[in-house]
Amino acid sequence: MPPPITGVIQDLERVLLTPEQISARVAAMAARLNAELAGKVVTVVALMDGGLFFVADLLRRLEMPVRLHTLSASSYQGGTATTGEVKVNWPASFDLRGQDVLLLDDILDTGLTLSAIIERLLVQQPASLRTCVLLSKRRQRLREVALHDAGFEIDDEFVVGYGMDYQGRFRNLPCIGILNPGQPSS
Ligand code: IMP
Ligand code: MG
């Protein structure tokens, strides 16, 4: 049972996705991957920090052997709009040659982050590369990203919770929501 939504919930204008909705969708995404990748060893590349909860919940539902690597990527530097410059801790300490790779991130927005990462991963010549995100914003991309799966399509609004932050806060919300205008107060 997820914890009840209390505390910082008053900073939300509204809840977009409840813990139950998120959990059901993540389970369905995992079921699809379990069917498609049965018998393979999967190498997960997880983008931190926003992907933390999604990755943790999805991976616990995967039934095949899994390796996990993380990368840190940021383009927001604290605000609600991308700076356009993607910072990635690269070169990575892993080698994906010949591996079946599953790239996971919290949200696809402009596409700058994932396209920068995918470009780097492909140089390592994986056998296959699937990109899955929990959320995909309905908006024009600055870079196109071929998604294997997206949990939810959402409107072009800034969201927090379930790993996603505003100025470092709200990652621990079990739901995904829209902040009150003028929040957070401190
Ligand atoms: P993109 O490079 O514009 O596609 O943005 C991708 C990254 O920006 C995601 O991995 C998130 O970390 C962050 N991001 C984009 N939209 C939001 C949002 O609405 N809330 C919190 N973080 C976001
Ligand atoms: Mg991110």
GROMACS .gro file of C-alpha atoms and ligand atoms in nm:
model
  210
    1MET     CA    1   0.000   0.000   0.000
    2PRO     CA    2   0.145   0.339  -0.093
    3PRO     CA    3   0.156   0.591   0.189
    4PRO     CA    4  -0.135   0.837   0.214
    5ILE     CA    5  -0.076   1.166   0.034
    6THR     CA    6  -0.022   1.423   0.307
    7GLY     CA    7   0.218   1.706   0.390
    8VAL     CA    8   0.333   1.870   0.068
    9ILE     CA    9   0.003   1.782  -0.100
   10GLN     CA   10  -0.125   2.128  -0.004
   11ASP     CA   11   0.134   2.272  -0.244
   12LEU     CA   12  -0.045   2.103  -0.536
   13GLU     CA   13  -0.311   2.274  -0.742
   14ARG     CA   14  -0.431   1.931  -0.848
   15VAL     CA   15  -0.335   1.567  -0.865
   16LEU     CA   16  -0.281   1.451  -1.222
   17LEU     CA   17  -0.205   1.085  -1.154
   18THR     CA   18  -0.272   0.894  -0.833
   19PRO     CA   19  -0.032   0.634  -0.692
   20GLU     CA   20  -0.282   0.365  -0.798
   21GLN     CA   21  -0.297   0.490  -1.158
   22ILE     CA   22   0.082   0.509  -1.177
   23SER     CA   23   0.125   0.164  -1.030
   24ALA     CA   24  -0.126   0.003  -1.268
   25ARG     CA   25   0.034   0.163  -1.573
   26VAL     CA   26   0.388   0.071  -1.464
   27ALA     CA   27   0.271  -0.288  -1.419
   28ALA     CA   28   0.130  -0.289  -1.774
   29MET     CA   29   0.454  -0.146  -1.914
   30ALA     CA   30   0.652  -0.416  -1.733
   31ALA     CA   31   0.419  -0.688  -1.864
   32ARG     CA   32   0.482  -0.574  -2.220
   33LEU     CA   33   0.859  -0.576  -2.166
   34ASN     CA   34   0.842  -0.918  -2.000
   35ALA     CA   35   0.665  -1.055  -2.307
   36GLU     CA   36   0.893  -0.888  -2.561
   37LEU     CA   37   1.224  -0.948  -2.388
   38ALA     CA   38   1.163  -1.294  -2.241
   39GLY     CA   39   1.480  -1.502  -2.251
   40LYS     CA   40   1.710  -1.199  -2.287
   41VAL     CA   41   1.940  -1.032  -2.039
   42VAL     CA   42   1.840  -0.667  -2.029
   43THR     CA   43   2.077  -0.381  -1.961
   44VAL     CA   44   1.888  -0.090  -1.812
   45VAL     CA   45   2.027   0.262  -1.841
   46ALA     CA   46   1.833   0.476  -1.596
   47LEU     CA   47   1.839   0.856  -1.601
   48MET     CA   48   1.868   1.011  -1.261
   49ASP     CA   49   1.740   1.175  -1.052
   50GLY     CA   50   1.390   1.209  -1.195
   51GLY     CA   51   1.365   0.848  -1.309
   52LEU     CA   52   1.441   0.707  -0.965
   53PHE     CA   53   1.090   0.600  -0.859
   54PHE     CA   54   0.976   0.487  -1.204
   55VAL     CA   55   1.290   0.279  -1.250
   56ALA     CA   56   1.264   0.125  -0.903
   57ASP     CA   57   0.899   0.029  -0.953
   58LEU     CA   58   0.936  -0.095  -1.312
   59LEU     CA   59   1.249  -0.301  -1.245
   60ARG     CA   60   1.088  -0.486  -0.957
   61ARG     CA   61   0.828  -0.610  -1.205
   62LEU     CA   62   1.073  -0.726  -1.471
   63GLU     CA   63   1.116  -1.102  -1.478
   64MET     CA   64   1.427  -1.139  -1.697
   65PRO     CA   65   1.786  -1.096  -1.568
   66VAL     CA   66   1.864  -0.725  -1.551
   67ARG     CA   67   2.182  -0.519  -1.526
   68LEU     CA   68   2.142  -0.161  -1.405
   69HIS     CA   69   2.347   0.145  -1.496
   70THR     CA   70   2.259   0.501  -1.408
   71LEU     CA   71   2.339   0.829  -1.578
   72SER     CA   72   2.279   1.176  -1.442
   73ALA     CA   73   2.138   1.424  -1.689
   74SER     CA   74   2.008   1.774  -1.627
   75SER     CA   75   1.887   2.058  -1.842
   76TYR     CA   76   1.667   2.255  -1.606
   77GLN     CA   77   1.904   2.389  -1.341
   78GLY     CA   78   1.620   2.455  -1.102
   79GLY     CA   79   1.350   2.628  -1.308
   80THR     CA   80   1.048   2.501  -1.499
   81ALA     CA   81   1.189   2.552  -1.850
   82THR     CA   82   1.482   2.374  -2.009
   83THR     CA   83   1.807   2.569  -2.046
   84GLY     CA   84   1.859   2.392  -2.378
   85GLU     CA   85   2.198   2.270  -2.263
   86VAL     CA   86   2.206   1.906  -2.152
   87LYS     CA   87   2.465   1.809  -1.894
   88VAL     CA   88   2.543   1.436  -1.879
   89ASN     CA   89   2.801   1.255  -1.670
   90TRP     CA   90   2.977   1.114  -1.973
   91PRO     CA   91   3.193   0.917  -2.061
   92ALA     CA   92   3.003   0.641  -1.887
   93SER     CA   93   3.170   0.358  -1.702
   94PHE     CA   94   2.978   0.093  -1.897
   95ASP     CA   95   3.004  -0.063  -2.241
   96LEU     CA   96   2.678  -0.159  -2.413
   97ARG     CA   97   2.820  -0.337  -2.716
   98GLY     CA   98   2.594  -0.626  -2.821
   99GLN     CA   99   2.353  -0.575  -2.531
  100ASP     CA  100   1.975  -0.535  -2.527
  101VAL     CA  101   1.939  -0.195  -2.372
  102LEU     CA  102   1.637  -0.039  -2.204
  103LEU     CA  103   1.673   0.336  -2.154
  104LEU     CA  104   1.439   0.475  -1.888
  105ASP     CA  105   1.351   0.830  -1.796
  106ASP     CA  106   1.075   1.007  -1.609
  107ILE     CA  107   0.946   1.242  -1.876
  108LEU     CA  108   0.990   1.335  -2.240
  109ASP     CA  109   0.953   1.710  -2.284
  110THR     CA  110   1.161   1.891  -2.548
  111GLY     CA  111   1.346   1.569  -2.634
  112LEU     CA  112   1.686   1.734  -2.588
  113THR     CA  113   1.789   1.515  -2.295
  114LEU     CA  114   1.692   1.177  -2.436
  115SER     CA  115   1.821   1.252  -2.785
  116ALA     CA  116   2.159   1.354  -2.640
  117ILE     CA  117   2.172   1.032  -2.438
  118ILE     CA  118   2.053   0.807  -2.721
  119GLU     CA  119   2.317   0.950  -2.951
  120ARG     CA  120   2.586   0.857  -2.698
  121LEU     CA  121   2.445   0.509  -2.628
  122LEU     CA  122   2.421   0.418  -2.997
  123VAL     CA  123   2.792   0.488  -3.043
  124GLN     CA  124   2.850   0.187  -2.816
  125GLN     CA  125   2.661  -0.033  -3.066
  126PRO     CA  126   2.404  -0.211  -2.847
  127ALA     CA  127   2.220  -0.507  -3.006
  128SER     CA  128   1.893  -0.321  -2.945
  129LEU     CA  129   1.780  -0.003  -2.774
  130ARG     CA  130   1.433   0.061  -2.636
  131THR     CA  131   1.344   0.394  -2.477
  132CYS     CA  132   1.058   0.406  -2.228
  133VAL     CA  133   0.934   0.704  -2.029
  134LEU     CA  134   0.664   0.730  -1.768
  135LEU     CA  135   0.530   1.058  -1.908
  136SER     CA  136   0.530   1.212  -2.253
  137LYS     CA  137   0.427   1.576  -2.285
  138ARG     CA  138   0.201   1.666  -2.577
  139ARG     CA  139   0.409   1.937  -2.736
  140GLN     CA  140   0.635   2.004  -3.027
  141ARG     CA  141   0.976   1.846  -2.968
  142LEU     CA  142   1.302   2.027  -3.029
  143ARG     CA  143   1.447   1.683  -3.105
  144GLU     CA  144   1.242   1.381  -3.211
  145VAL     CA  145   1.279   1.076  -2.988
  146ALA     CA  146   1.157   0.732  -3.096
  147LEU     CA  147   0.978   0.594  -2.791
  148HIS     CA  148   0.918   0.225  -2.740
  149ASP     CA  149   0.656   0.299  -2.475
  150ALA     CA  150   0.521   0.588  -2.270
  151GLY     CA  151   0.313   0.544  -1.957
  152PHE     CA  152   0.093   0.850  -1.997
  153GLU     CA  153   0.058   1.135  -2.243
  154ILE     CA  154   0.008   1.459  -2.053
  155ASP     CA  155  -0.057   1.821  -2.144
  156ASP     CA  156   0.235   2.061  -2.160
  157GLU     CA  157   0.235   2.158  -1.792
  158PHE     CA  158   0.510   2.139  -1.533
  159VAL     CA  159   0.457   1.837  -1.308
  160VAL     CA  160   0.615   1.722  -0.982
  161GLY     CA  161   0.616   1.409  -0.771
  162TYR     CA  162   0.705   1.041  -0.812
  163GLY     CA  163   1.068   1.141  -0.863
  164MET     CA  164   1.016   1.469  -1.044
  165ASP     CA  165   1.117   1.793  -0.878
  166TYR     CA  166   1.077   2.166  -0.878
  167GLN     CA  167   1.395   2.325  -0.747
  168GLY     CA  168   1.492   2.000  -0.580
  169ARG     CA  169   1.162   1.953  -0.396
  170PHE     CA  170   0.853   1.734  -0.430
  171ARG     CA  171   1.030   1.423  -0.559
  172ASN     CA  172   0.891   1.225  -0.265
  173LEU     CA  173   0.524   1.283  -0.352
  174PRO     CA  174   0.369   0.940  -0.427
  175CYS     CA  175   0.137   1.102  -0.684
  176ILE     CA  176   0.211   1.325  -0.983
  177GLY     CA  177   0.062   1.672  -0.972
  178ILE     CA  178   0.063   2.034  -1.080
  179LEU     CA  179   0.200   2.288  -0.834
  180ASN     CA  180  -0.008   2.576  -0.705
  181PRO     CA  181   0.085   2.900  -0.876
  182GLY     CA  182   0.333   3.078  -0.651
  183GLN     CA  183   0.443   2.755  -0.480
  184PRO     CA  184   0.658   2.654  -0.312
  185SER     CA  185   0.650   2.922  -0.050
  186SER     CA  186   0.990   2.829   0.091
  187IMP     P1  187   1.370   1.741  -2.213
  187IMP     O1  188   1.518   1.739  -2.235
  187IMP     O2  189   1.314   1.879  -2.234
  187IMP     O3  190   1.294   1.636  -2.289
  187IMP     O4  191   1.344   1.719  -2.060
  187IMP     C1  192   1.365   1.604  -2.001
  187IMP     C2  193   1.403   1.621  -1.855
  187IMP     O5  194   1.358   1.745  -1.799
  187IMP     C3  195   1.333   1.513  -1.780
  187IMP     O6  196   1.420   1.403  -1.766
  187IMP     C4  197   1.301   1.578  -1.649
  187IMP     O7  198   1.405   1.553  -1.557
  187IMP     C5  199   1.294   1.725  -1.676
  187IMP     N1  200   1.153   1.768  -1.689
  187IMP     C6  201   1.086   1.793  -1.804
  187IMP     N2  202   0.960   1.830  -1.779
  187IMP     C7  203   0.947   1.827  -1.645
  187IMP     C8  204   0.837   1.855  -1.555
  187IMP     O8  205   0.724   1.889  -1.594
  187IMP     N3  206   0.863   1.841  -1.423
  187IMP     C9  207   0.984   1.803  -1.374
  187IMP     N4  208   1.089   1.776  -1.453
  187IMP    C10  209   1.069   1.788  -1.587
  188MG      MG  210   1.540   1.394  -1.600
   0.00000   0.00000   0.00000
